Each structure stands twice: as structure tokens, then as C-alpha cells.
PDB file of C-alpha atoms in Angstrom:
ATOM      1  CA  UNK A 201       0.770 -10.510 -11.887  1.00 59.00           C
ATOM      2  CA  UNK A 202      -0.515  -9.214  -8.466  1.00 89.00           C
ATOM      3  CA  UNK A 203      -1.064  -5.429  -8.417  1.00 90.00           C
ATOM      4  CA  UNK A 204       1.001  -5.015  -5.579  1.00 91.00           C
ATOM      5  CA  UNK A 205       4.440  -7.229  -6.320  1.00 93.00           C
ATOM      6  CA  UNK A 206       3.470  -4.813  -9.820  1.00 94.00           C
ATOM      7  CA  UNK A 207       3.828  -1.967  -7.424  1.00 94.00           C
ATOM      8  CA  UNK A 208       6.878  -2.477  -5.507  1.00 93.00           C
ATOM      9  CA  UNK A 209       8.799  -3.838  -9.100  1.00 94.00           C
ATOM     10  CA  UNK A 210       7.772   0.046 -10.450  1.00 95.00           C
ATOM     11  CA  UNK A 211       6.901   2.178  -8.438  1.00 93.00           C
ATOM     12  CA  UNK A 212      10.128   3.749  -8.636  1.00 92.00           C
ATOM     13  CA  UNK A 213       9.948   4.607 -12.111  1.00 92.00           C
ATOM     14  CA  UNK A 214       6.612   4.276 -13.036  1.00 95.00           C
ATOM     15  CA  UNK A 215       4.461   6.301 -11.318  1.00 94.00           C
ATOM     16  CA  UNK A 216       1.461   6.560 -13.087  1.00 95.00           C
ATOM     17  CA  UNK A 217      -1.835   4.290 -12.660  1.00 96.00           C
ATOM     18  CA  UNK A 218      -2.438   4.082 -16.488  1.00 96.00           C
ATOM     19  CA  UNK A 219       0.854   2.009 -16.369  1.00 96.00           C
ATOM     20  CA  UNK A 220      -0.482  -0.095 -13.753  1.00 95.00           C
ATOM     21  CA  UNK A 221      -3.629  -0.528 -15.525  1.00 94.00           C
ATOM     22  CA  UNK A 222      -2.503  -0.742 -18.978  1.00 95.00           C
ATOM     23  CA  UNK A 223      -0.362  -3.583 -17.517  1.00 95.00           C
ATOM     24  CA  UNK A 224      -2.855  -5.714 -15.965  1.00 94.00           C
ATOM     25  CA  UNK A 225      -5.103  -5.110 -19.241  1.00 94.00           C
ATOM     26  CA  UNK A 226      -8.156  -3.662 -16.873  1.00 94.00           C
ATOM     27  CA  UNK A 227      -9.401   0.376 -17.326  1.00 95.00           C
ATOM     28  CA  UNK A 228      -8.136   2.503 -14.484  1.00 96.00           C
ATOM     29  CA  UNK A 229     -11.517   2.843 -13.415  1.00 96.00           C
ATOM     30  CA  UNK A 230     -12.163  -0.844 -13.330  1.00 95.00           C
ATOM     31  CA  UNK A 231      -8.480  -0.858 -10.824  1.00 95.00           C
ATOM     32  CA  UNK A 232      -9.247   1.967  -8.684  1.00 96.00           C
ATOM     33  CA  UNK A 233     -13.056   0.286  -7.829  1.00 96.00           C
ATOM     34  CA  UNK A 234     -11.148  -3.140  -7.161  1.00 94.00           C
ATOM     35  CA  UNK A 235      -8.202  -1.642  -4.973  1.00 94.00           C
ATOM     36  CA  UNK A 236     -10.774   0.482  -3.062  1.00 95.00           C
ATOM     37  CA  UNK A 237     -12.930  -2.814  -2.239  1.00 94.00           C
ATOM     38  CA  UNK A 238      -9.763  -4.692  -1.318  1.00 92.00           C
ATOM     39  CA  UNK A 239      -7.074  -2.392   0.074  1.00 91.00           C
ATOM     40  CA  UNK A 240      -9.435   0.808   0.939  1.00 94.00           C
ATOM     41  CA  UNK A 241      -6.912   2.975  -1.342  1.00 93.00           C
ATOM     42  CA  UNK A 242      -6.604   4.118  -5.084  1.00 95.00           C
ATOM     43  CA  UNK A 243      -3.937   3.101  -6.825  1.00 95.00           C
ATOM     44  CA  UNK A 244      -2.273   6.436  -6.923  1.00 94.00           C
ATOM     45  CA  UNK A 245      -2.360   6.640  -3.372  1.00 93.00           C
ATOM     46  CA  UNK A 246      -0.700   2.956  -3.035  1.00 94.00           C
ATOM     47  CA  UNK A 247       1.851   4.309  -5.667  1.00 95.00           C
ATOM     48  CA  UNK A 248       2.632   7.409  -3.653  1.00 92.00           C
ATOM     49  CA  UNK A 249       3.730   5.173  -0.968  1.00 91.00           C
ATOM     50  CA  UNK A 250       5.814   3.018  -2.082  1.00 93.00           C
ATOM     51  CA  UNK A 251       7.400   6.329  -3.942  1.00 93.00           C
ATOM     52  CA  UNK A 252       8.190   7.613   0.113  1.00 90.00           C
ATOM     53  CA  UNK A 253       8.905   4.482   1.093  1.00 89.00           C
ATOM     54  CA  UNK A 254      11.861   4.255  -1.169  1.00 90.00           C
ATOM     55  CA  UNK A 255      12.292   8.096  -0.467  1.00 88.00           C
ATOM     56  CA  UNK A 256      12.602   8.381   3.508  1.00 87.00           C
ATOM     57  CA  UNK A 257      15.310   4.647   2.729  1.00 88.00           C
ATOM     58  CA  UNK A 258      17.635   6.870   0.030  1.00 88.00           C
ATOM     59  CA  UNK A 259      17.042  10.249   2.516  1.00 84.00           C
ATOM     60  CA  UNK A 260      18.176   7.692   5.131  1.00 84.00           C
ATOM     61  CA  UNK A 261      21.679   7.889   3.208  1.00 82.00           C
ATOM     62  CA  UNK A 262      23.252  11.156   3.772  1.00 81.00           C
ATOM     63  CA  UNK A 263      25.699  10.431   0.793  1.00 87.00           C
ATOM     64  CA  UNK A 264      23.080  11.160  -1.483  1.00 88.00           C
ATOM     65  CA  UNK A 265      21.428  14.178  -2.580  1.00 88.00           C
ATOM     66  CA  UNK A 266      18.098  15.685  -2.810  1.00 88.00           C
ATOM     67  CA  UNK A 267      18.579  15.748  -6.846  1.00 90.00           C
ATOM     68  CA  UNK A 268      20.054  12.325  -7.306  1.00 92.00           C
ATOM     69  CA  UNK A 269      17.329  10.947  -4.648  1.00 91.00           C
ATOM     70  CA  UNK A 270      14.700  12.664  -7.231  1.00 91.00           C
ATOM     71  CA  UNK A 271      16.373  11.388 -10.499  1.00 93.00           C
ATOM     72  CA  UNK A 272      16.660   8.073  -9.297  1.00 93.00           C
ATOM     73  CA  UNK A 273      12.809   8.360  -8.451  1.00 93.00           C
ATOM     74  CA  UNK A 274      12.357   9.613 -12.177  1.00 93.00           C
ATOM     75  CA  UNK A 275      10.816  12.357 -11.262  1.00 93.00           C
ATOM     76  CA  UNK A 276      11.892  15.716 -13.599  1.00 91.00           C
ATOM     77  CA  UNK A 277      13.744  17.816 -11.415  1.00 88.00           C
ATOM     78  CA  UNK A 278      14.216  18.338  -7.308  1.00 88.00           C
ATOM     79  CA  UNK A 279      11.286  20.932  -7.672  1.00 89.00           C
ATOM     80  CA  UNK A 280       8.642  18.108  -9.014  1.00 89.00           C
ATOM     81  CA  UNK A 281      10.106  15.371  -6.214  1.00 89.00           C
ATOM     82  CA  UNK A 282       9.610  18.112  -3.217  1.00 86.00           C
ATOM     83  CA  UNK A 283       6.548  19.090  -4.283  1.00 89.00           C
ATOM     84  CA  UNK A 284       4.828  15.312  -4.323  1.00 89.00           C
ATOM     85  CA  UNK A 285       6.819  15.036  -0.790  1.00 82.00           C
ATOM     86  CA  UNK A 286       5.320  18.038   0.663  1.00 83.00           C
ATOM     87  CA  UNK A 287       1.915  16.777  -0.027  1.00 85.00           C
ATOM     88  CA  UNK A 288       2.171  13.406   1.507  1.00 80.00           C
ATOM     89  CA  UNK A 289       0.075  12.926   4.624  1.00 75.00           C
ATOM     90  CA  UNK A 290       3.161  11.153   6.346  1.00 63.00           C
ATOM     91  CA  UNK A 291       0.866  10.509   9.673  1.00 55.00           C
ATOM     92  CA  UNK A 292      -0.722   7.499   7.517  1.00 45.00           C
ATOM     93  CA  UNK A 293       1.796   6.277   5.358  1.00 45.00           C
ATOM     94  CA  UNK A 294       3.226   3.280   7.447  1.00 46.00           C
ATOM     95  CA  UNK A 295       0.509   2.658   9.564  1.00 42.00           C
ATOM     96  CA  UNK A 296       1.943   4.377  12.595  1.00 35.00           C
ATOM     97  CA  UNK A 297       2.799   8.263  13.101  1.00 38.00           C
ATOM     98  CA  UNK A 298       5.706   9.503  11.463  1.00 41.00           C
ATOM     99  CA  UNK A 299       6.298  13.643  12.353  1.00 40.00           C
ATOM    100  CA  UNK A 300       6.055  15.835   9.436  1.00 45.00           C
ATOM    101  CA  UNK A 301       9.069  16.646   7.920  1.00 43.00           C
ATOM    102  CA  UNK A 302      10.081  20.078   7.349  1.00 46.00           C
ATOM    103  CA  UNK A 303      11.620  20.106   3.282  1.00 43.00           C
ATOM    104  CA  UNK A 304      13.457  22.868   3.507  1.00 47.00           C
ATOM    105  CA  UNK A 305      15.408  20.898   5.528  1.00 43.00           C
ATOM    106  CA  UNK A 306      15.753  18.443   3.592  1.00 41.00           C
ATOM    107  CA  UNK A 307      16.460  20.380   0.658  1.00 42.00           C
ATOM    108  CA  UNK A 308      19.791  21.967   2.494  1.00 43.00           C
ATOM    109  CA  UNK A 309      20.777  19.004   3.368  1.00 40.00           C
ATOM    110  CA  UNK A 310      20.402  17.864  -0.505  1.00 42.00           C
ATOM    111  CA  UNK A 311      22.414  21.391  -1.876  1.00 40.00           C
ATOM    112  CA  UNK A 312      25.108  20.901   0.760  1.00 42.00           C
ATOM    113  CA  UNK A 313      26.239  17.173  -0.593  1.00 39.00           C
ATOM    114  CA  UNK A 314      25.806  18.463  -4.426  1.00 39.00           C
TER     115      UNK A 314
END
């Protein structure tokens, strides 16, 4: 299967390279030298963006909060999902600039629809 189909199918709730690699039945090492020479990225930073790719679409939906946007994510609790958002470099995620995003807004916006 092709490492990144692998990625969009998972990313949601897998988020972990030894997944990916376990999967594909190559070492992490051997995955991270391979997406490096053909994508210029580790696979945990390929991960991480489909992760706020399918973030910023559900944040997109004001009908859903900040909790059930980081359950449905699988990650533990809001705390753990706003923490990995916060240390995104958003200005290189989709290829173009996208202004950094201020969390704590996000967050209210998250405890007002609970």
C-alpha cells in the first residue's frame, strides 16, 4: 500500500510512525530515510499534517467542539490536541501562508458549544 493513501486512511486515529512502519513491514528508520529522499519530510511530520488538515475542516464547523474535534482525532483529552496544535508551524503546512492561529481562541469557542 502507498505510504501516503496509508496516511490519509489513518492519520486520524493513528498517529504514530511505528504504525505506519509496522504496517508496511520496513523499520521506522528504514521509512523516515525513504520519505526524506522522496517527499523531503519524516513521517511524523507528514502525519502531523494530515492531523491539521482534518483539524482546521472539523474547526471549520462551528457545531462542533474543541473536545469532540480532539476525541474524534483520538487524541486523550482537549489539553493533548491543543498542545500538538500550538506547535504546528502553520506557515508551511499547505504550501502557502496560513496566519497563526491564536488557541485560546479557539479553545472559547470549543467551551462555549460544550
Amino acid at each position: 500500500m502507498n505510504f501516503m493513501k496509508l496516511i490519509c486512511e489513518n492519520a486520524v486515529t493513528e498517529h504514530s510512525v511505528t504504525f505506519y512502519a509496522d504496517y508496511l513491514c520496513v523499520s521506522t528508520k528504514h521509512l523516515t530515510r525513504l520519505t526524506k529522499e522522496t517527499f523531503k519530510q519524516t513521517p511524523h511530520e507528514m502525519i502531523c499534517k494530515e492531523i491539521i488538515y482534518h483539524a482546521l475542516d472539523m474547526l471549520d464547523n462551528h457545531e462542533i467542539s474543541i473536545r469532540q474535534i480532539s476525541e474524534e482525532l483520538n487524541f486523550v483529552d482537549m489539553a493533548s490536541f491543543s498542545k500538538f496544535f500550538k506547535k504546528q508551524p502553520f506557515d508551511y503546512c499547505f504550501g502557502f501562508a496560513v496566519p497563526q492561529l491564536d488557541i485560546t481562541e479557539i479553545e472559547d469557542i470549543g467551551h462555549d458549544s460544550l
